[in-house]
Short mmCIF file of C-alpha atoms in Angstrom, two decimals:
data_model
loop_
_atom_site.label_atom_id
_atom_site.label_comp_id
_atom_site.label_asym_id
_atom_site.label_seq_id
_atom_site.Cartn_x
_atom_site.Cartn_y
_atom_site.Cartn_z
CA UNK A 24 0.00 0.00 0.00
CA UNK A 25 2.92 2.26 0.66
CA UNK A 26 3.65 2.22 -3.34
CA UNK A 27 0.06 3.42 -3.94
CA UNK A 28 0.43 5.90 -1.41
CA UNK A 29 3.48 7.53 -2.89
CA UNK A 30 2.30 7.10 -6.59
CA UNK A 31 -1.04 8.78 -5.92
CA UNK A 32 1.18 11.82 -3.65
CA UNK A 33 3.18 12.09 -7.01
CA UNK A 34 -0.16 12.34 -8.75
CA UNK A 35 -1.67 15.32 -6.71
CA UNK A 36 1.84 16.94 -6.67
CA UNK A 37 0.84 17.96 -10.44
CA UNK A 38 -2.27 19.20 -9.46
CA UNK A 39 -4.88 17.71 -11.82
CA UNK A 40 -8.15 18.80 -12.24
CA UNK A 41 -9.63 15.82 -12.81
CA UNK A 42 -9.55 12.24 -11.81
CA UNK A 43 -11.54 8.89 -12.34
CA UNK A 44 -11.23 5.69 -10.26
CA UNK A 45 -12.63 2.89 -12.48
CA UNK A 46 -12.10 -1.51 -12.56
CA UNK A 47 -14.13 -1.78 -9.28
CA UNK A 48 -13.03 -4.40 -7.52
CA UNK A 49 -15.58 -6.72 -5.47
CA UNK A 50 -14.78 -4.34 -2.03
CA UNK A 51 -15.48 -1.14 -4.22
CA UNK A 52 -18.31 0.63 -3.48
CA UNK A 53 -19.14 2.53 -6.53
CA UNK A 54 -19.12 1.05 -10.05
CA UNK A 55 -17.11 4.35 -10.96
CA UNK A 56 -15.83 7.41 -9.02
CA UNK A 57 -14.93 10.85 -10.65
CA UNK A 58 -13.35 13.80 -9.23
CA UNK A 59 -13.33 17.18 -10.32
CA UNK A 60 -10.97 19.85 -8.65
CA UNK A 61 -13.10 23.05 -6.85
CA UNK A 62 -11.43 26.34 -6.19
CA UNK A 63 -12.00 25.20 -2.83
CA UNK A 64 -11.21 21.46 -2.77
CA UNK A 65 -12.29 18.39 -4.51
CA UNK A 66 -15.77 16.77 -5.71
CA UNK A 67 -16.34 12.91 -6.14
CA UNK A 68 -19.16 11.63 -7.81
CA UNK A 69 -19.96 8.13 -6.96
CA UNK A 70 -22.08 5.81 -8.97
CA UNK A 71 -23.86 3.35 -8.96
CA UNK A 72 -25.76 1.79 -11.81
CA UNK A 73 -28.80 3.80 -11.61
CA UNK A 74 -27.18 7.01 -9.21
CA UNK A 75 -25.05 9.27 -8.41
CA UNK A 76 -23.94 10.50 -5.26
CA UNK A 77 -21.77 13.66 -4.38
CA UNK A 78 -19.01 14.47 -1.13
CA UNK A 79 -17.26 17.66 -1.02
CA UNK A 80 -13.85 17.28 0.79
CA UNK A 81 -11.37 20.18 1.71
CA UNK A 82 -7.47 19.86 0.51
CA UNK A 83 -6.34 17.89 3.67
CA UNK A 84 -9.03 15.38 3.30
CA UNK A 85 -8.73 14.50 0.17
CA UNK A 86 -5.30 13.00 -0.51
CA UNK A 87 -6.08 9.98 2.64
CA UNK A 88 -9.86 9.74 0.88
CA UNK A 89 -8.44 9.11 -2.54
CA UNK A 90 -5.68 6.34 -1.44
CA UNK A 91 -8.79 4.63 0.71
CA UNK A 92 -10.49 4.79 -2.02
CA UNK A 93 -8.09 3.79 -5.22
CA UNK A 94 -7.28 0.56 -3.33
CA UNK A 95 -10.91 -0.90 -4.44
CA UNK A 96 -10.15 0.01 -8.20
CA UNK A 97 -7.93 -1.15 -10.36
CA UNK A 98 -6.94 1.87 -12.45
CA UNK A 99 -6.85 5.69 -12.00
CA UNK A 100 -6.76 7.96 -14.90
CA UNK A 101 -5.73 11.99 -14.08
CA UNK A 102 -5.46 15.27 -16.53
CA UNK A 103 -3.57 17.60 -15.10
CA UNK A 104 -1.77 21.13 -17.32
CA UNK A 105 -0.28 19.68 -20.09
CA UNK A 106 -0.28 16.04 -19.17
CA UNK A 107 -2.25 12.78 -18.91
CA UNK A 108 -1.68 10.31 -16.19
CA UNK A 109 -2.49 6.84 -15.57
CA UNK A 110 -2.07 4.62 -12.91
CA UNK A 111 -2.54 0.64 -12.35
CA UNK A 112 -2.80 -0.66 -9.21
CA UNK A 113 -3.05 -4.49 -8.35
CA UNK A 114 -4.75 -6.61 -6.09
CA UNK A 115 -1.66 -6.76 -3.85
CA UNK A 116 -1.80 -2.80 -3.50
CA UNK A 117 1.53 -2.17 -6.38
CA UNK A 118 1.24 0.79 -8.29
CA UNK A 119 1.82 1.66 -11.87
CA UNK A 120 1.88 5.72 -12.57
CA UNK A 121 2.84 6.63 -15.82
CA UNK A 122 2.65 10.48 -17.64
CA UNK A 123 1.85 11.73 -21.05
CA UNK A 124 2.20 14.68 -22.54
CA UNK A 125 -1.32 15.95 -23.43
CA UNK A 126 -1.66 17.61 -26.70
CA UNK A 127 -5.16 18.54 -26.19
CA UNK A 128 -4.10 21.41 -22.67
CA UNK A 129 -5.00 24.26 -25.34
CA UNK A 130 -8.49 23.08 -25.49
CA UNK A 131 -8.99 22.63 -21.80
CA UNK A 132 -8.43 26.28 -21.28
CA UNK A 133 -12.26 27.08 -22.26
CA UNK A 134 -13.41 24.20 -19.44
CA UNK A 135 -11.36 25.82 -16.84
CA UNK A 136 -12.80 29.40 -18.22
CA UNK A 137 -16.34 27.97 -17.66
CA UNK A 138 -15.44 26.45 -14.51
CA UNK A 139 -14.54 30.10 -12.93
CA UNK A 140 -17.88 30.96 -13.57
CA UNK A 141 -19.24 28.57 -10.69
CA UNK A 142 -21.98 27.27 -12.64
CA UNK A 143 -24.83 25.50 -10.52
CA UNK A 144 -24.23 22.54 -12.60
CA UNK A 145 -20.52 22.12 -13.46
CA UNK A 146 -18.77 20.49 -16.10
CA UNK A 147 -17.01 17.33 -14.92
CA UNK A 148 -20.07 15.33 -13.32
CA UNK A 149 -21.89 13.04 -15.47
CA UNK A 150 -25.55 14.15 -14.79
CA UNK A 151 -27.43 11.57 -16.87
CA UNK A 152 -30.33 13.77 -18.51
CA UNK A 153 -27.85 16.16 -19.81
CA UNK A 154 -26.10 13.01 -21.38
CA UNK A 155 -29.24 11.79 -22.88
CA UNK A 156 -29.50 15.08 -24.11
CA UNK A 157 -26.22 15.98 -26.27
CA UNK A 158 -25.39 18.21 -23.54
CA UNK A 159 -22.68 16.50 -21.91
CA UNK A 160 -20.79 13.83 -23.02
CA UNK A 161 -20.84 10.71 -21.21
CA UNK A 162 -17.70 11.36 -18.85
CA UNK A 163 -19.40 14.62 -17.66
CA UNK A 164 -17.87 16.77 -20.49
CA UNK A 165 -19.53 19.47 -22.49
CA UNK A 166 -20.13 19.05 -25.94
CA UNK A 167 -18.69 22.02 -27.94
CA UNK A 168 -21.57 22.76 -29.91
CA UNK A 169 -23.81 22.54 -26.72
CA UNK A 170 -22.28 24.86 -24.64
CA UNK A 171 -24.95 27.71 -25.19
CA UNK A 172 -27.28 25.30 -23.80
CA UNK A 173 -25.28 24.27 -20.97
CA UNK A 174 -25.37 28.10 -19.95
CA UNK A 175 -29.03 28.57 -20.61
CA UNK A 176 -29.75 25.45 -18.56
CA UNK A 177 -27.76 27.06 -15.69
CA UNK A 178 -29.14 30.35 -15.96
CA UNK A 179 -32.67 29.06 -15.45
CA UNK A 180 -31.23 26.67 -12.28
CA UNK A 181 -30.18 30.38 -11.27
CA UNK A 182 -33.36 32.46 -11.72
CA UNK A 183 -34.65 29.30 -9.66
CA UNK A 184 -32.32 29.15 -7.22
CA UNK A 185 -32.45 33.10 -6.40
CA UNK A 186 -35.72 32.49 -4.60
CA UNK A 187 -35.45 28.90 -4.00
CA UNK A 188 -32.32 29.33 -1.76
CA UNK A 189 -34.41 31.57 0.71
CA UNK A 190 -36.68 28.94 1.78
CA UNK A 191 -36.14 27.39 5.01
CA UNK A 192 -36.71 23.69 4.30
CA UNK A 193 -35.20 20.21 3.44
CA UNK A 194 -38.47 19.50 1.39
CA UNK A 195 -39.68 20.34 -1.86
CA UNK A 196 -43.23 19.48 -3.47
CA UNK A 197 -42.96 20.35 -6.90
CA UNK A 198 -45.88 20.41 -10.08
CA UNK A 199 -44.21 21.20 -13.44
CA UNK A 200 -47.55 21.63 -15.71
CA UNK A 201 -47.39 20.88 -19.62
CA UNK A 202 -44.03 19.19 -18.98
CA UNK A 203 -43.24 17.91 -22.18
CA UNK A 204 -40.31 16.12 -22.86
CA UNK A 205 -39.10 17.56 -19.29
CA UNK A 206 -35.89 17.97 -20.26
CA UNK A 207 -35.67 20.74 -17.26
CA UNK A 208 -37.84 18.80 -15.04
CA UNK A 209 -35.03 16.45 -15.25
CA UNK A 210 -32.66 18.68 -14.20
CA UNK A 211 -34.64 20.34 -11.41
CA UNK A 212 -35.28 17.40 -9.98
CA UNK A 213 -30.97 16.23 -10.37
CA UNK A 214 -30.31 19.99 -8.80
CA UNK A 215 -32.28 19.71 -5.81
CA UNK A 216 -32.00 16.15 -5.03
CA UNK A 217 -28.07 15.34 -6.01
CA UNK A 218 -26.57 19.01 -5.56
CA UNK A 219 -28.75 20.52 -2.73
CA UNK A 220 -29.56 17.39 -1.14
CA UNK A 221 -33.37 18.08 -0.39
CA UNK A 222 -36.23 15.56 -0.03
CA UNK A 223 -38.15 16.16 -3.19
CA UNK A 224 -41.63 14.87 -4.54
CA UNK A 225 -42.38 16.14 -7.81
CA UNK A 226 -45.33 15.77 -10.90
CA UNK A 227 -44.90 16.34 -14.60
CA UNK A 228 -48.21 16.62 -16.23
CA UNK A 229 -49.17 16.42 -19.93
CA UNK A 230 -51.62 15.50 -22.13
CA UNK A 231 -49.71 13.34 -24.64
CA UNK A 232 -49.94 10.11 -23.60
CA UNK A 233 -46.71 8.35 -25.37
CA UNK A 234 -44.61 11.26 -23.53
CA UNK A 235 -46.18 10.53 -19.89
CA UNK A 236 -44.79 6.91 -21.16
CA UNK A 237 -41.35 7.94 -22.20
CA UNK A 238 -40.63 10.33 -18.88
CA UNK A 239 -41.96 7.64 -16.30
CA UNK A 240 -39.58 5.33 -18.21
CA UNK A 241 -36.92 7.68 -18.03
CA UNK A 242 -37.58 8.63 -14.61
CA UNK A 243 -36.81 5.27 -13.39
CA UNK A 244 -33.84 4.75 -15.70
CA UNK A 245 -32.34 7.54 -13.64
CA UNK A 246 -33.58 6.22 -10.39
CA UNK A 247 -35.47 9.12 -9.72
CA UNK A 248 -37.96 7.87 -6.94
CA UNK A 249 -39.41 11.04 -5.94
CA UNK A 250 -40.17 12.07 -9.91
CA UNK A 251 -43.34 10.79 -11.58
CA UNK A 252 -45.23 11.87 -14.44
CA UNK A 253 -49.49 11.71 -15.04
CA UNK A 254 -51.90 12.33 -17.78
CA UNK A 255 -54.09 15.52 -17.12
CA UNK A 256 -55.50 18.82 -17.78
CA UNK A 257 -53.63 21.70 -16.31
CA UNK A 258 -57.58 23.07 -15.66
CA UNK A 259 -59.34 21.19 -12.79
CA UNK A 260 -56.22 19.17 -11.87
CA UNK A 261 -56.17 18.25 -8.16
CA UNK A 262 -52.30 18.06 -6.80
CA UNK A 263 -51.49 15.55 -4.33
CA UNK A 264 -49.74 16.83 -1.92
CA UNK A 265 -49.31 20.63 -0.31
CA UNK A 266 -47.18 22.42 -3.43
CA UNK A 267 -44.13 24.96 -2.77
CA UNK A 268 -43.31 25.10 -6.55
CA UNK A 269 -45.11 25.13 -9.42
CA UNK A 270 -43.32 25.58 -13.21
CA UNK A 271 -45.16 26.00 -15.98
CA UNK A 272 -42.71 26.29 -19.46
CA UNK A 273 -44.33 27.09 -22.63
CA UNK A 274 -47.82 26.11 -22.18
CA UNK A 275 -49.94 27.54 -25.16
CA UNK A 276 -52.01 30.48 -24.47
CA UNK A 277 -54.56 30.64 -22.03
CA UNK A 278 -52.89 27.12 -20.44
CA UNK A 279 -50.91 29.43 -18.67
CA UNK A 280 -53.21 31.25 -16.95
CA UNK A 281 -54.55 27.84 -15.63
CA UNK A 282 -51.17 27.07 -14.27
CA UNK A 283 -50.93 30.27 -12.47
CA UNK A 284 -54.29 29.93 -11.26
CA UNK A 285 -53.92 26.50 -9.94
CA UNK A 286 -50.77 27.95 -8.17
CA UNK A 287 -52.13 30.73 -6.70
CA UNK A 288 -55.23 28.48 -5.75
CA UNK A 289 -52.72 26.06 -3.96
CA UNK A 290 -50.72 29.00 -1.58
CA UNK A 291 -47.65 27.76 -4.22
CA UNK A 292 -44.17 29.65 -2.38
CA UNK A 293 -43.03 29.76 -5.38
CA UNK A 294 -43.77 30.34 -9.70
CA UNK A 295 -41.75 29.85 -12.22
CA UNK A 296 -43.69 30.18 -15.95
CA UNK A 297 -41.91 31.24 -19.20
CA UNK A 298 -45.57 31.76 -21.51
CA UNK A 299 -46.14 30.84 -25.08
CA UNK A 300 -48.51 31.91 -27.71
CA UNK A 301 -50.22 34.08 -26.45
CA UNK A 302 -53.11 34.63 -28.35
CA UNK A 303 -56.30 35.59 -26.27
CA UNK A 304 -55.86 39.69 -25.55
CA UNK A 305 -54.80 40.03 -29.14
CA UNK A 306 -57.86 38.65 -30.54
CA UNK A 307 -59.82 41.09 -27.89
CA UNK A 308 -57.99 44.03 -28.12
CA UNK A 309 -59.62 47.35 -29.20
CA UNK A 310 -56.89 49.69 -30.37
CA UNK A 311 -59.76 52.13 -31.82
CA UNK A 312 -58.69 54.74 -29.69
CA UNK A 313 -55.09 53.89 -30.35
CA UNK A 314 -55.08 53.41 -33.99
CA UNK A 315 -51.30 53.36 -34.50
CA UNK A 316 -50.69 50.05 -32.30
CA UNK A 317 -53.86 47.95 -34.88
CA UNK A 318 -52.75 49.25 -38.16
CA UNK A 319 -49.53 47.17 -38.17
CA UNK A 320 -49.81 43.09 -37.23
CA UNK A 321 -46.94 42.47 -35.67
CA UNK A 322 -47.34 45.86 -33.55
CA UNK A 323 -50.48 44.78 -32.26
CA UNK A 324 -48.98 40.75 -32.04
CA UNK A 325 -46.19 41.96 -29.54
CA UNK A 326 -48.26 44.82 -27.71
CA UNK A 327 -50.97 41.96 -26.84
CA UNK A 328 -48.05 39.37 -25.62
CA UNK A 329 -46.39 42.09 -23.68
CA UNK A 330 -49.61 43.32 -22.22
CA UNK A 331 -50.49 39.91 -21.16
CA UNK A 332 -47.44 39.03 -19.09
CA UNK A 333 -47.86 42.65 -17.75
CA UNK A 334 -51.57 42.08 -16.64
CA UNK A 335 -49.91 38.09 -15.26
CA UNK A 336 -47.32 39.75 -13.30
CA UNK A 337 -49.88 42.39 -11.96
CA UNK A 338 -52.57 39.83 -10.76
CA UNK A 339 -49.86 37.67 -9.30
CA UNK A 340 -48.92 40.68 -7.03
CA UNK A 341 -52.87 40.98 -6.17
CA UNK A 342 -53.30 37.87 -5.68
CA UNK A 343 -50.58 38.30 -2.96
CA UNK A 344 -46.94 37.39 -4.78
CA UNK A 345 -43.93 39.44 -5.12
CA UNK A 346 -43.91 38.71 -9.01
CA UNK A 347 -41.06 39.91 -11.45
CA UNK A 348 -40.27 39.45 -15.17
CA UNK A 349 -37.07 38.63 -16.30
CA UNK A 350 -35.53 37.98 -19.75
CA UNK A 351 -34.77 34.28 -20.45
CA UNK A 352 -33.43 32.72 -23.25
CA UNK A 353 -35.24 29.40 -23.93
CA UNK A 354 -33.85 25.74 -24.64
CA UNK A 355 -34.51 26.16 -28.46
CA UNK A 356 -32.78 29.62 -29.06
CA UNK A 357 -35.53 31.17 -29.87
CA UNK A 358 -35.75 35.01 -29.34
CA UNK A 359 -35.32 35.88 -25.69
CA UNK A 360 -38.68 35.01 -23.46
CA UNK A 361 -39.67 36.65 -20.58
CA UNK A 362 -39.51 34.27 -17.10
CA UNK A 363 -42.39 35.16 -14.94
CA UNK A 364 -40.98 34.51 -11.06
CA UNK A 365 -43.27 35.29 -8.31
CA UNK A 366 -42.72 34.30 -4.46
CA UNK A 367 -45.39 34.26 -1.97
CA UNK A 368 -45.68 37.06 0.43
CA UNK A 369 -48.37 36.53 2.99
CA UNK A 370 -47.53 39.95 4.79
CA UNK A 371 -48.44 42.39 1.31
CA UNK A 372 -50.69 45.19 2.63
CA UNK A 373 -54.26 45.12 0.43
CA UNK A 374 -53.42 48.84 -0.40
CA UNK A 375 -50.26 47.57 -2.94
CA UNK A 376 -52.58 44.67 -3.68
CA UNK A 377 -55.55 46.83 -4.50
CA UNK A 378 -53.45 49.39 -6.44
CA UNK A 379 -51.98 46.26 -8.88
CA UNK A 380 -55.48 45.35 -9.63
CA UNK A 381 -56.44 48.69 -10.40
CA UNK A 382 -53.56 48.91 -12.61
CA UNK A 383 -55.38 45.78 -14.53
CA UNK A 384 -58.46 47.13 -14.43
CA UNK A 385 -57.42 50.31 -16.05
CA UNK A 386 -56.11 48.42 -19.22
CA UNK A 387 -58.65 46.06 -19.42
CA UNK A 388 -60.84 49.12 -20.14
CA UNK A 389 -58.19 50.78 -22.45
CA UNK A 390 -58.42 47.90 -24.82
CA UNK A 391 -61.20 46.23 -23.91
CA UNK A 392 -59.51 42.69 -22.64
CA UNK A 393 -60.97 40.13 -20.50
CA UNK A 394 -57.85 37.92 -19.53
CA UNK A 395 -58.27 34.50 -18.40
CA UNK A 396 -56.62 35.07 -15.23
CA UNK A 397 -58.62 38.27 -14.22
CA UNK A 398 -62.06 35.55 -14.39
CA UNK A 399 -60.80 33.06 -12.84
CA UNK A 400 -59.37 34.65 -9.23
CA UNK A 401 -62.55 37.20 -9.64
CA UNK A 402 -64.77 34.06 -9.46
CA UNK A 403 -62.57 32.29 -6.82
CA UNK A 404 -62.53 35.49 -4.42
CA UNK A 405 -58.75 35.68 -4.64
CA UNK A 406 -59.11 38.84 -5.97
CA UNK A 407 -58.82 42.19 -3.19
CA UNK A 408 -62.47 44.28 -2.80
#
């Protein structure tokens, strides 16, 4: 063991960035461990065949972890500046370290770039949905032509995590309506489970059937235990369970005033909705007295989709949230959306909630709207008098 020792000192000596322990031997563990070098200290990602499980160790801690460790494997591959590094290690504990120069140091430059950025989800862990999606490659890598996804992903983890990260709790109950593929709910799910370590329970609802099929599938493929997915309406649908979160992405029109409705309905903490198509107020709108914003289409297109997320965000903070919209680039680079974020805040005086409706009100007469989600709180009594 005191050869392994030494070889694996002469490893960290040149400072990789990156190590995997692989050839499990029957005492391992982990089918696989990688590490990935923090400005702080070290990550490993451990998995198993269906999981992945994360420690964070400081400098000291590592180098005895690592030789506990590599004596249950039977190889230990290492990229350090410039060089690649591999090391055998038998049964009987003997070590075999040997260095290459790496031709390839220019083009790790860009990783390291990204990795000074402190992305929510770093490169160097395999995360399994971002494999299945041509994000990462599948030792935890980023694929080149990806990498504007990989940052959109992360910036929506962000606009998440901004009022996520103020709750005080170890539990999340989670709806995502009109999930889709759910390539995000994926990921939410991966973030708060694997990299905040919370108890989650979440739904993905849809009405395609062969999709509901395809996520459950995928769900357990992952091991995912708290993640299912059901058939349903977003309108009339009855959640299980008391919900902190509700994201809605790109459901069609007047879907997303369901969503938000449901939410509010349910005392949600939190919403997260990015709308689509929004079609309703610009069928309704009356520009009569504003001729110059109905003699041009696409004026009146973009006025009525703008309006509409105004009048969202305004009932939201009537209805009681602290609601914002924020630019956000969507999965399919598309032009930028706008992210509608609202927290609950129980303490809002009815004055500010009163004045937000008014606010509604008022445009609803300029042009002559009547939005889905003015209705449907008006008939609930969500609505301030």
């Amino acid at each position: 063991m005191q050869q392994l020792n030494e070889a694996i000192q002469t490893l960290l000596a040149a400072q990789p960035r990156r190590l995997i322990l692989s050839k499990p031997r029957p005492a391992a563990q982990w089918r696989r461990v990688e590490v990935r070098r923090l400005e702080t200290g070290w990550q490993l990602a451990c998995y198993t065949d269906t999981q992945v499980f994360h420690e964070n160790l400081d400098p000291d801690a590592f180098g005895p972890r690592l030789e506990q460790l590599a004596a249950a494997y039977g190889q230990l591959n290492g990229w350090s500046q410039g060089a690649q590094w591999s090391m055998l290690i038998s049964k009987k504990g003997m070590a075999t370290l040997k260095r290459q120069a790496d031709g390839t140091s220019a083009e790790a430059a860009p990783a390291a770039h990204n990795r000074q950025k402190r992305y929510l989800l770093a490169e160097g862990q395999v995360i399994p949905p971002l494999v299945d999606m041509g994000v990462f490659t599948p030792d935890g890598r980023v694929v080149r032509a990806m990498y504007d996804k990989f940052r959109q992903i992360n910036r929506f983890l962000e606009l998440v995590e901004d009022e996520a990260g103020k709750l005080d709790t170890d539990t999340l109950h989670i709806i995502d309506f009109g999930c889709g593929k759910s390539y995000l709910t994926f990921v939410l799910y991966y973030y708060f489970t694997q990299v905040k370590k919370m108890r989650v329970e979440m739904v993905g609802l849809d009405l395609k059937a062969d999709v509901i099929e395809k996520c459950n599938a995928a769900a357990q493929k992952y091991g995912y235990e708290g993640l299912r997915f059901e058939l349903g309406d977003i309108n009339g649908y009855k959640a299980p369970f008391a919900v902190d979160m509700v994201v809605t992405l790109h459901a069609c029109d007047t879907a997303t005033d369901y969503a938000l409705f449901n939410a509010v309905e349910w005392g949600a903490k939190m919403i997260f909705s990015v709308p689509c198509c929004q079609h309703e107020l610009n069928r309704q709108m009356d520009t009569q007295n504003l001729p110059i914003f109905g003699r041009y289409g696409i004026v009146q297109e973009r006025l009525a989709a703008l309006t509409t997320d105004a009048i969202r965000a305004n009932l939201l903070q009537a209805c009681g949230y602290s609601a914002q919209l924020l630019e956000f680039v969507d999965l399919s680079h598309t032009p930028k959306n706008l992210l509608i974020r609202a927290a609950k805040r129980p303490a809002m005086p009815a004055a500010s909630r009163r004045r937000y409706l008014a606010e509604v009100t008022g445009v609803m007469e300029q042009f002559s709207l009547q939005p889905t989600l003015y209705r449907l709180p008006e008939q609930s009594g969500r609505l301030p008098k």
